[in-house]
Short mmCIF file of C-alpha atoms in Angstrom, two decimals:
data_model
loop_
_atom_site.label_atom_id
_atom_site.label_comp_id
_atom_site.label_asym_id
_atom_site.label_seq_id
_atom_site.Cartn_x
_atom_site.Cartn_y
_atom_site.Cartn_z
CA MET E 24 111.58 57.42 102.10
CA VAL E 25 107.79 57.77 101.92
CA ARG E 26 106.23 54.37 102.62
CA ARG E 27 102.65 55.34 101.82
CA PRO E 28 102.22 57.22 98.55
CA VAL E 29 98.51 56.30 98.38
CA PRO E 30 96.82 58.13 101.26
CA GLY E 31 93.69 57.00 103.03
CA ASP E 32 92.43 54.68 105.71
CA SER E 33 90.53 51.82 104.13
CA GLY E 34 89.53 50.43 107.54
CA SER E 35 87.85 53.69 108.56
CA LEU E 36 86.12 53.97 105.18
CA ALA E 37 84.79 50.43 105.49
CA ALA E 38 83.59 51.13 109.03
CA ALA E 39 81.86 54.33 107.86
CA GLY E 40 80.20 52.35 105.08
CA THR E 41 79.01 49.74 107.56
CA SER E 42 77.61 52.48 109.81
CA ALA E 43 75.79 54.10 106.88
CA ARG E 44 74.26 50.77 105.86
CA ARG E 45 73.23 50.10 109.46
CA ALA E 46 71.58 53.53 109.54
CA ALA E 47 69.76 52.60 106.31
CA ARG E 48 68.41 49.44 107.94
CA ASP E 49 67.38 51.44 111.02
CA LEU E 50 65.58 54.02 108.84
CA GLU E 51 63.80 51.26 106.95
CA ALA E 52 62.71 49.62 110.22
CA ALA E 53 61.48 53.00 111.50
CA ARG E 54 59.57 53.51 108.26
CA GLU E 55 57.93 50.09 108.61
CA ARG E 56 56.94 50.74 112.23
CA SER E 57 55.68 54.23 111.38
CA GLY E 58 53.80 52.90 108.38
CA ALA E 59 51.97 50.37 110.54
CA ALA E 60 51.04 53.08 113.06
CA TYR E 61 50.04 55.42 110.23
CA ASP E 62 47.77 52.78 108.69
CA THR E 63 46.05 52.29 112.05
CA LEU E 64 45.40 56.02 112.43
CA ARG E 65 44.33 56.45 108.83
CA SER E 66 41.50 53.99 109.25
CA GLU E 67 40.27 55.82 112.36
CA TRP E 68 40.30 59.40 111.05
CA SER E 69 37.85 60.87 108.59
CA THR E 70 37.94 64.64 109.10
CA SER E 71 39.45 67.30 106.86
CA THR E 72 42.31 67.65 109.34
CA SER E 73 43.02 63.98 108.93
CA VAL E 74 43.38 64.41 105.17
CA ARG E 75 46.22 66.90 105.72
CA VAL E 76 47.80 64.70 108.41
CA ARG E 77 47.53 61.65 106.17
CA LYS E 78 49.26 63.50 103.32
CA GLU E 79 52.04 64.69 105.62
CA GLY E 80 52.37 61.19 107.05
CA ALA E 81 52.58 59.64 103.60
CA ARG E 82 55.22 62.20 102.57
CA ALA E 83 57.25 61.54 105.74
CA LEU E 84 57.15 57.79 105.05
CA ASP E 85 58.32 58.39 101.48
CA VAL E 86 61.20 60.57 102.73
CA LEU E 87 62.21 57.86 105.21
CA ALA E 88 62.31 55.35 102.36
CA GLU E 89 64.37 57.70 100.17
CA GLY E 90 66.72 58.50 103.04
CA SER E 91 67.20 54.82 103.71
CA GLY E 92 68.05 54.24 100.06
CA HIS E 93 70.59 57.06 100.06
CA ALA E 94 72.25 55.82 103.24
CA ASP E 95 72.50 52.30 101.82
CA ARG E 96 73.95 53.50 98.50
CA VAL E 97 76.50 55.76 100.19
CA GLY E 98 77.44 52.94 102.57
CA ALA E 99 77.97 50.58 99.65
CA LEU E 100 80.06 53.23 97.85
CA LEU E 101 82.24 53.71 100.93
CA GLN E 102 82.74 49.97 101.34
CA GLU E 103 83.59 49.53 97.66
CA HIS E 104 86.01 52.46 97.80
CA ALA E 105 87.63 50.98 100.92
CA THR E 106 88.24 47.71 99.08
CA ARG E 107 89.68 49.46 96.03
CA LEU E 108 91.81 51.74 98.21
CA SER E 109 93.22 48.75 100.04
CA GLU E 110 94.11 47.13 96.69
CA LEU E 111 95.85 50.30 95.48
CA GLN E 112 97.77 50.59 98.73
CA ALA E 113 98.91 46.97 98.40
CA ARG E 114 100.04 47.67 94.81
CA SER E 115 101.94 50.74 95.98
CA ARG E 116 103.63 48.79 98.81
CA ARG E 117 104.75 46.11 96.33
CA LEU E 118 106.04 48.84 94.02
CA LEU E 119 107.94 50.50 96.86
CA ASP E 120 109.52 47.16 97.73
CA ASP E 121 110.57 46.71 94.09
CA VAL E 122 111.92 50.27 93.99
CA ALA E 123 113.98 49.64 97.15
CA ALA E 124 115.23 46.31 95.79
CA ALA E 125 116.46 48.17 92.69
CA GLY E 126 118.45 50.54 94.93
CA LEU E 127 116.11 53.48 94.30
CA GLU E 128 113.78 55.47 96.52
CA VAL E 129 110.51 57.37 96.35
CA GLU E 130 110.28 60.84 97.79
CA ASP E 131 107.17 63.02 97.44
CA GLY E 132 105.81 60.83 94.66
CA VAL E 133 109.05 60.87 92.66
CA VAL E 134 111.21 57.80 92.03
CA ARG E 135 114.87 58.76 92.15
CA LEU E 136 118.36 57.62 92.84
CA PRO E 137 119.37 57.86 96.49
CA TRP E 138 121.92 60.44 97.53
CA GLY E 139 125.54 59.41 97.61
CA VAL E 140 127.75 57.05 95.66
CA ILE E 141 125.83 54.07 94.34
CA GLY E 142 128.52 52.22 92.41
CA GLU E 143 131.21 52.53 89.84
CA ALA E 144 130.89 54.89 86.91
CA ASP E 145 129.37 52.68 84.22
CA ALA E 146 127.36 54.13 81.33
CA ALA E 147 125.37 50.94 80.74
CA ALA E 148 124.48 50.62 84.44
CA ALA E 149 123.47 54.30 84.54
CA ARG E 150 121.18 53.78 81.51
CA GLY E 151 119.68 50.71 83.18
CA ARG E 152 118.99 52.66 86.39
CA ALA E 153 117.46 55.51 84.38
CA ASP E 154 115.21 52.97 82.60
CA ASP E 155 114.23 51.52 86.00
CA VAL E 156 113.43 54.99 87.32
CA ARG E 157 111.20 55.72 84.29
CA ALA E 158 109.40 52.38 84.54
CA PHE E 159 108.81 52.65 88.28
CA GLN E 160 107.73 56.29 87.95
CA GLY E 161 105.23 55.37 85.26
CA GLU E 162 103.72 52.66 87.47
CA LEU E 163 103.61 54.96 90.49
CA ASP E 164 101.99 57.74 88.44
CA ALA E 165 99.34 55.28 87.19
CA ILE E 166 98.55 54.15 90.75
CA LEU E 167 98.30 57.72 92.01
CA ALA E 168 96.15 58.83 89.06
CA GLN E 169 93.80 55.91 89.64
CA HIS E 170 93.59 56.82 93.32
CA ARG E 171 92.73 60.46 92.50
CA ARG E 172 90.06 59.46 89.97
CA ARG E 173 88.42 57.04 92.39
CA ARG E 174 88.58 59.49 95.30
CA ASP E 175 87.13 62.32 93.21
CA ALA E 176 84.31 60.08 91.91
CA LEU E 177 83.45 59.02 95.47
CA LEU E 178 83.43 62.61 96.70
CA GLU E 179 81.21 63.64 93.78
CA GLN E 180 78.72 60.84 94.50
CA VAL E 181 78.62 61.60 98.22
CA ALA E 182 78.13 65.32 97.51
CA ALA E 183 75.27 64.55 95.09
CA SER E 184 73.60 62.32 97.68
CA THR E 185 74.03 65.00 100.34
CA ALA E 186 72.42 67.62 98.08
CA GLU E 187 69.49 65.29 97.33
CA LEU E 188 69.00 64.55 101.04
CA GLU E 189 69.09 68.27 101.84
CA GLY E 190 66.42 68.81 99.19
CA LEU E 191 64.26 66.08 100.68
CA ALA E 192 64.63 67.56 104.16
CA ARG E 193 63.78 71.04 102.88
CA ALA E 194 60.69 69.76 101.04
CA LEU E 195 59.57 67.86 104.12
CA ARG E 196 59.89 70.96 106.29
CA LEU E 197 57.92 73.05 103.80
CA SER E 198 55.10 70.55 103.38
#
């Protein structure tokens, strides 16, 4: 019997989210320190070279701020997903317990009767078990569909953030 129909490690996701948010705080602190140093230099320089350096410095500070924001948002997404994943896994464990209590089992995402003799031949009992199988299967399918939707949305958001960060890095290198 499969005991974990909802895959994932909510603890690792939460830890990754915490790390991303810590990185966001570190980036913001670096931006603040760099900004203070930049302001000191800006007041000292007045040549044409300094204009270019000031523009590059301002752009770098903006990119640090944007990168910090992305890291914080992705960290929050990971932490939220970890919480929701944990809730889905708890629902699936309760469902599996109910399935087992009804004398059924789940194998590869399918609720079914176990192999072997399960009782006397009784049409009413067989209909009742078939109804149980349908009800449990419907609940399991809903849990798994919700898990897939949430996972796919998270992956889409992380991919979008990654693409935006790559664009920022590319623009910073070209400036």
